[in-house]
Structure formats: structure tokens, C-alpha cells
PDB file of N, CA and C in Angstrom:
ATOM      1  N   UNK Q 228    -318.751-101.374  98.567  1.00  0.00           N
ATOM      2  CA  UNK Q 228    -318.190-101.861  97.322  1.00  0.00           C
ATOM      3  C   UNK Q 228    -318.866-103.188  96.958  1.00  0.00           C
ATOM      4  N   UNK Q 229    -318.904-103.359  96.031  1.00  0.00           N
ATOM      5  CA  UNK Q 229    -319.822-104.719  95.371  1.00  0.00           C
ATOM      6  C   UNK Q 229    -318.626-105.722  95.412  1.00  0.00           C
ATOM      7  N   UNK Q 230    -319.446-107.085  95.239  1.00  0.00           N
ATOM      8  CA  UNK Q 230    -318.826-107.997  96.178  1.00  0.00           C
ATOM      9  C   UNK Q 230    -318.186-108.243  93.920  1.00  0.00           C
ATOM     10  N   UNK Q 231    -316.437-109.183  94.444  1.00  0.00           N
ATOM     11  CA  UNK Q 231    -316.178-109.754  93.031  1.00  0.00           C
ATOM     12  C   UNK Q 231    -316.824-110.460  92.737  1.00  0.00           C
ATOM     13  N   UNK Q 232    -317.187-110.857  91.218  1.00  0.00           N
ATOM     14  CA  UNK Q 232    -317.669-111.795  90.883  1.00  0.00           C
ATOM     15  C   UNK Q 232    -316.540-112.473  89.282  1.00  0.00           C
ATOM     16  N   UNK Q 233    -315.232-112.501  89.734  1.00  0.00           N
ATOM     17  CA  UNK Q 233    -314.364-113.049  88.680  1.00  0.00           C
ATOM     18  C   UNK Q 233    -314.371-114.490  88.333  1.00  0.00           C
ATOM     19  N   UNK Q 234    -314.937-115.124  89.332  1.00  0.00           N
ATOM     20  CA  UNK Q 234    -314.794-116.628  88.588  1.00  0.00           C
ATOM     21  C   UNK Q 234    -316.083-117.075  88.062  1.00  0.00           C
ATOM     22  N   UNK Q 235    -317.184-116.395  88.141  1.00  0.00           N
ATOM     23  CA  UNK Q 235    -318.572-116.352  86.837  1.00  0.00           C
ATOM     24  C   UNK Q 235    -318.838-114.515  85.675  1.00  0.00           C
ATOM     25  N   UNK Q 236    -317.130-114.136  85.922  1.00  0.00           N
ATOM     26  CA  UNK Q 236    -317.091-113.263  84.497  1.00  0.00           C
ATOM     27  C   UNK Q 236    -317.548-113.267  83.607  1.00  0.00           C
ATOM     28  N   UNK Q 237    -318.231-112.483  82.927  1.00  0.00           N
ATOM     29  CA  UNK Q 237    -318.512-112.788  81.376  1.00  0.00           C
ATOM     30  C   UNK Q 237    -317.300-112.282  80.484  1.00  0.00           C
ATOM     31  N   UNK Q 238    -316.879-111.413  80.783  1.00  0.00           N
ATOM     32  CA  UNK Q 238    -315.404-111.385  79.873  1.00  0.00           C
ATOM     33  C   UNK Q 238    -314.574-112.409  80.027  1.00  0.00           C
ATOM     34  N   UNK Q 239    -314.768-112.843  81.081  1.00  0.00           N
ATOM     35  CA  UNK Q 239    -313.290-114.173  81.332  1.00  0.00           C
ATOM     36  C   UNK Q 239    -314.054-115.500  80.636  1.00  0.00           C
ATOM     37  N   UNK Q 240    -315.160-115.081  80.549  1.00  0.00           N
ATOM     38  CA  UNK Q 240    -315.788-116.391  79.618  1.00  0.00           C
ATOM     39  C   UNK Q 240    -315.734-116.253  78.406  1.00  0.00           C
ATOM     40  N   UNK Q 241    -315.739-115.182  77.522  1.00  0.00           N
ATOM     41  CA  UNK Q 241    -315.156-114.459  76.585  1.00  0.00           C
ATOM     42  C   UNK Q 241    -314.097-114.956  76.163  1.00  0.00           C
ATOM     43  N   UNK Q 242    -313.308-114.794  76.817  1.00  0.00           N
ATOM     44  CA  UNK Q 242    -311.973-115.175  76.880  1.00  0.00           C
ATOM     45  C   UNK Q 242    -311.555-116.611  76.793  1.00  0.00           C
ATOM     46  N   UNK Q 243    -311.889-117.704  77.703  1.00  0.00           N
ATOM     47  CA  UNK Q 243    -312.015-118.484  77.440  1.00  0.00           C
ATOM     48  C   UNK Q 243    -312.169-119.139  76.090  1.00  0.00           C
ATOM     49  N   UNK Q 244    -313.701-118.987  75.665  1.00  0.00           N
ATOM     50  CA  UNK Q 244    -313.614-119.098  74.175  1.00  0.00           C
ATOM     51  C   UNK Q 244    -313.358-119.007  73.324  1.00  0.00           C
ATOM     52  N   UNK Q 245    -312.776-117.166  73.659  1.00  0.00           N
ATOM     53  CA  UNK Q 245    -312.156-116.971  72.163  1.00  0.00           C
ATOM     54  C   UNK Q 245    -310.945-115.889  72.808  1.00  0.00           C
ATOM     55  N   UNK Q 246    -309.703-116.557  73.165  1.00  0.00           N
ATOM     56  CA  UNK Q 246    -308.933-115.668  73.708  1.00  0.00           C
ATOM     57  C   UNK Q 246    -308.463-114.420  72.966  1.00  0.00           C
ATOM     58  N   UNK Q 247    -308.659-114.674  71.277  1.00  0.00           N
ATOM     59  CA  UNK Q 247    -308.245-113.626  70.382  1.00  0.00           C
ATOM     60  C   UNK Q 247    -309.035-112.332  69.965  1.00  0.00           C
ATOM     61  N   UNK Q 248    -310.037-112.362  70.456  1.00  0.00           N
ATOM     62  CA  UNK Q 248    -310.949-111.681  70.305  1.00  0.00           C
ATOM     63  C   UNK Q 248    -311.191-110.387  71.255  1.00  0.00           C
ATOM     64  N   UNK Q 249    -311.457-109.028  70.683  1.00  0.00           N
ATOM     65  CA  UNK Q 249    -311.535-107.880  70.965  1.00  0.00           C
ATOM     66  C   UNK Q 249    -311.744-108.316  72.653  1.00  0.00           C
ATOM     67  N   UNK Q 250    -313.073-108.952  72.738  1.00  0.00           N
ATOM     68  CA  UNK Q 250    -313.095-108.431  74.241  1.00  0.00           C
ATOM     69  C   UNK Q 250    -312.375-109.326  75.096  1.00  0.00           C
ATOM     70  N   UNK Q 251    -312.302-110.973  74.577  1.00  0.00           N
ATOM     71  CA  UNK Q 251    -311.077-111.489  75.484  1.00  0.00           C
ATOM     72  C   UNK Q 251    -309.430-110.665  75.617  1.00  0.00           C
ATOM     73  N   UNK Q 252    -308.970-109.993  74.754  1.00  0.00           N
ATOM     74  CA  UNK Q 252    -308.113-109.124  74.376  1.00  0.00           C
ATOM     75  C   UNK Q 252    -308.105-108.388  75.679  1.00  0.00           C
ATOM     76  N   UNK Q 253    -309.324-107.378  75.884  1.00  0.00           N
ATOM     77  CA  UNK Q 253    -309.287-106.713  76.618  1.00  0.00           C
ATOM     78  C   UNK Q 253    -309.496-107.547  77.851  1.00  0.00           C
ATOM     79  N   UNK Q 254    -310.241-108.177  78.181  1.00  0.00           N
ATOM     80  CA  UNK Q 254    -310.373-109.073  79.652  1.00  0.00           C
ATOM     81  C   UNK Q 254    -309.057-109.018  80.316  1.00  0.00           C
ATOM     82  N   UNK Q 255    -308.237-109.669  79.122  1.00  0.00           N
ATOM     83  CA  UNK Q 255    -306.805-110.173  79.660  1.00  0.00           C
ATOM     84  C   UNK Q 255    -306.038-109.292  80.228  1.00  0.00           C
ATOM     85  N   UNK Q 256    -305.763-107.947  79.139  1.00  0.00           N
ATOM     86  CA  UNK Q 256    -305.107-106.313  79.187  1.00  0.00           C
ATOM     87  C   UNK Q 256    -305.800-105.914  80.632  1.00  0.00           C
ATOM     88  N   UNK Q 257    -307.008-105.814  80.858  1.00  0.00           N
ATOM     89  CA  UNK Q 257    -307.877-105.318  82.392  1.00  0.00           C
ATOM     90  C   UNK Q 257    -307.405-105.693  84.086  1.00  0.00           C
ATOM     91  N   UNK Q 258    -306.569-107.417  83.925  1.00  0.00           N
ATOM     92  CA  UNK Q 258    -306.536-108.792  84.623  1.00  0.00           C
ATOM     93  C   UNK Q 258    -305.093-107.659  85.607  1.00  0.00           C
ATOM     94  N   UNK Q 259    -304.711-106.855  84.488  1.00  0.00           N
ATOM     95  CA  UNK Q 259    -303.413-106.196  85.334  1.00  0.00           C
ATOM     96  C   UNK Q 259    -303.046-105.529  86.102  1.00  0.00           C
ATOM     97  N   UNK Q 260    -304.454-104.411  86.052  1.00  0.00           N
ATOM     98  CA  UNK Q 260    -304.864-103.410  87.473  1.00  0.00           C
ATOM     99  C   UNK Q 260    -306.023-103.594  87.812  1.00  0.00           C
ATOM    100  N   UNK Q 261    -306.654-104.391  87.688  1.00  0.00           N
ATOM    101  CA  UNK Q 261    -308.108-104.671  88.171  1.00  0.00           C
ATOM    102  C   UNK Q 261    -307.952-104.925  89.921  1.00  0.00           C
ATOM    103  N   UNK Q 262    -308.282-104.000  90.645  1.00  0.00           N
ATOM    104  CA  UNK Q 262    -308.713-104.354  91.969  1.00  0.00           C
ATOM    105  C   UNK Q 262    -309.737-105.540  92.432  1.00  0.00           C
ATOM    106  N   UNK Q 263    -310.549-105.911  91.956  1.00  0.00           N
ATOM    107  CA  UNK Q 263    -311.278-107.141  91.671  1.00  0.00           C
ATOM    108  C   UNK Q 263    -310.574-108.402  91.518  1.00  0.00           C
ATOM    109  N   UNK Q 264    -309.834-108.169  90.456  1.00  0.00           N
ATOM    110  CA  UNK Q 264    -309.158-109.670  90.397  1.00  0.00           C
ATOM    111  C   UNK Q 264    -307.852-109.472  91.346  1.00  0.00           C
ATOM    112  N   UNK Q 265    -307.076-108.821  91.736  1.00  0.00           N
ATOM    113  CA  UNK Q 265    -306.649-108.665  92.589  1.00  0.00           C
ATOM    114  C   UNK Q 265    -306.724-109.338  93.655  1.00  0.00           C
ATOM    115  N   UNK Q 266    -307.970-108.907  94.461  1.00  0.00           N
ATOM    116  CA  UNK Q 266    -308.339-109.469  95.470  1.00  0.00           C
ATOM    117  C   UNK Q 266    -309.178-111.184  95.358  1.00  0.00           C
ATOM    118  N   UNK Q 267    -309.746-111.156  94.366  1.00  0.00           N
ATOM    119  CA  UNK Q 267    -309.992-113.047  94.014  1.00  0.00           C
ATOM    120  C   UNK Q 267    -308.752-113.803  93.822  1.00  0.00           C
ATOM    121  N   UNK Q 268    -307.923-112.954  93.197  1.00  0.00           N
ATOM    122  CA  UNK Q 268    -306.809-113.627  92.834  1.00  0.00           C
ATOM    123  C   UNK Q 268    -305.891-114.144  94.013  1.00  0.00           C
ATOM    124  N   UNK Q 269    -305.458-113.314  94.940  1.00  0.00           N
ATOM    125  CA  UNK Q 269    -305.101-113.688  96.209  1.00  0.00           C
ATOM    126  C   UNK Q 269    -305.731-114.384  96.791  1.00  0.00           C
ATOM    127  N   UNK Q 270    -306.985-114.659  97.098  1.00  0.00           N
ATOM    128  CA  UNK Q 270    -307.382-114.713  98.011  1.00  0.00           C
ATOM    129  C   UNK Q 270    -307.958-116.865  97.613  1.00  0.00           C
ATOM    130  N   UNK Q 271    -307.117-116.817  96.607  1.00  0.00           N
ATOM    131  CA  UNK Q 271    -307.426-118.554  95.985  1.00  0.00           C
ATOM    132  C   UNK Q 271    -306.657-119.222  96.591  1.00  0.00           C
ATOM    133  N   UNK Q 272    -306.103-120.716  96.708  1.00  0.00           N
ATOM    134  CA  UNK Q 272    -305.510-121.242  97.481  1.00  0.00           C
ATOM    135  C   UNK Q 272    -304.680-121.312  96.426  1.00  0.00           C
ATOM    136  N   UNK Q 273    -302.992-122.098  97.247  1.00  0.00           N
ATOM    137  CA  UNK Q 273    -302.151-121.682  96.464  1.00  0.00           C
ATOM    138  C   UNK Q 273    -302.304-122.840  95.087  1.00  0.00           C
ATOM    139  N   UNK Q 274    -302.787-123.954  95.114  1.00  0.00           N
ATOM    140  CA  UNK Q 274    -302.484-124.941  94.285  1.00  0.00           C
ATOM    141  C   UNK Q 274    -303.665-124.216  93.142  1.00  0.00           C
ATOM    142  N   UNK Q 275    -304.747-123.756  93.280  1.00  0.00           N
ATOM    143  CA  UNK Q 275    -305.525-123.018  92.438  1.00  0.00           C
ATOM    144  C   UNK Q 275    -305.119-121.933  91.646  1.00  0.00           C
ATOM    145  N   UNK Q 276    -303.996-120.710  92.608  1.00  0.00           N
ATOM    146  CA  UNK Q 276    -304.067-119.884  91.961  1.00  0.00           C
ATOM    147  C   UNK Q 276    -302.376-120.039  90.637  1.00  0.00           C
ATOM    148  N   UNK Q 277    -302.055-121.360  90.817  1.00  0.00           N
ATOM    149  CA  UNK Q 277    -300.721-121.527  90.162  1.00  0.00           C
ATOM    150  C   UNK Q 277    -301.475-122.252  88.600  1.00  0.00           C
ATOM    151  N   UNK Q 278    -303.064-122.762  88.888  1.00  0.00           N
ATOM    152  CA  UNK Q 278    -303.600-123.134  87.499  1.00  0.00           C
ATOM    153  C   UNK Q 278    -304.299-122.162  87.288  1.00  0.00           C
ATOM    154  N   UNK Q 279    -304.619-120.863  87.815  1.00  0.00           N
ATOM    155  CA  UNK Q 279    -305.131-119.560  87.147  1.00  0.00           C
ATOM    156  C   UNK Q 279    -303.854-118.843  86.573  1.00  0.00           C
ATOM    157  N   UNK Q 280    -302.947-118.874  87.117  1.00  0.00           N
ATOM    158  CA  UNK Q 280    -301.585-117.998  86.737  1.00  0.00           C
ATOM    159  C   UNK Q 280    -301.466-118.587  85.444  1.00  0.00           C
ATOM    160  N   UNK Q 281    -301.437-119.978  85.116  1.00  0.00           N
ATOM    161  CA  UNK Q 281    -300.584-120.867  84.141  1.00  0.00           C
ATOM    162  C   UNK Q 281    -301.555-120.383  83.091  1.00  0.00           C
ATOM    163  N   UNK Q 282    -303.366-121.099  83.321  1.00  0.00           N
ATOM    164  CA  UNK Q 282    -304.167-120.685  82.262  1.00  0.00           C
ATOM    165  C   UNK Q 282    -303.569-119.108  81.741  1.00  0.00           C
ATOM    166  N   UNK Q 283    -303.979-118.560  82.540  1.00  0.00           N
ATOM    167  CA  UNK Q 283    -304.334-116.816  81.934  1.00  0.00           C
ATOM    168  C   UNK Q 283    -302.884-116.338  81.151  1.00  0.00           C
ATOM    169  N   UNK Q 284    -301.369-116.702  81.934  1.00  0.00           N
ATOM    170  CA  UNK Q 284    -299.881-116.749  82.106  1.00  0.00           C
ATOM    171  C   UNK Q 284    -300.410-115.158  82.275  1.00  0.00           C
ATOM    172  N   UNK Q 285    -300.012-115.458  83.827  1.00  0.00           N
ATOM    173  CA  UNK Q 285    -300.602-114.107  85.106  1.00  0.00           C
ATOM    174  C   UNK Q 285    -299.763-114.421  85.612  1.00  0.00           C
ATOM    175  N   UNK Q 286    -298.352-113.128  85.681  1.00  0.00           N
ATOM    176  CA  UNK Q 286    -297.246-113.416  86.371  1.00  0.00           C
ATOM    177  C   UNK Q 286    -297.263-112.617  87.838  1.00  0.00           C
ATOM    178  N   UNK Q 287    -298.388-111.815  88.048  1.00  0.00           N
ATOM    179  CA  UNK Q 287    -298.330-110.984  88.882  1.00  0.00           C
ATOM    180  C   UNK Q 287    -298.796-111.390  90.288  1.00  0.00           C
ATOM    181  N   UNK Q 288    -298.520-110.844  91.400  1.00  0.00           N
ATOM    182  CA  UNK Q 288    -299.474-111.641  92.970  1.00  0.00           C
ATOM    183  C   UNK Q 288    -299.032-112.863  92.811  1.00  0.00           C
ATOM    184  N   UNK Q 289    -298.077-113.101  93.123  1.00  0.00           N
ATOM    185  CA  UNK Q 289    -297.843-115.140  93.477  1.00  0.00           C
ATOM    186  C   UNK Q 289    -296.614-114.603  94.143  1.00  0.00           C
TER     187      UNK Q 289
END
């Protein structure tokens, strides 16, 4: 399996910029069953992953 690469995304950079936009839209909608972020997502420390939760408001895995 290929290794994640969620914290140099190009959709999440997408997103970033323009959260309203078709593909940040979708980035965000993806963030919910994505096995990928999943596993980055856990695997952050906890004080990190409570300013990824807040940015994205990612209620899931905490």
C-alpha cells in the first residue's frame, strides 16, 4: 500500500484556499471514510490532532 501523504495534499490545499469550492467540497466530504486520513489522523499527537479536528471541524477519531 502506498505510504499517506495527507499533510502535503493537494486537495487539502484546495481546501485550504478555497474551502467553498467543488474540490475543497469534496476533500472535506472524502476526510470521512478515507483510510488514509484515518490513519494520519490518528497517528498525530494529541495537541496536533485537536488543531486538525478544530481547523477541518473533524468530529471523528479523537
Amino acid at each position: 500500500m502506498a505510504e499517506e501523504n495527507c499533510a502535503n495534499c493537494k486537495l487539502r490545499a484546495k481546501y485550504d484556499n478555497k474551502p467553498k469550492s467543488l474540490t475543497g467540497r469534496f476533500w472535506r466530504w472524502h476526510i470521512n471514510f478515507c483510510p488514509g486520513w484515518k490513519k494520519y489522523f490518528t497517528s498525530l499527537p494529541p495537541e496536533e490532532k485537536a488543531k486538525v479536528a478544530a481547523k477541518y471541524n473533524f468530529k471523528k477519531y479523537q
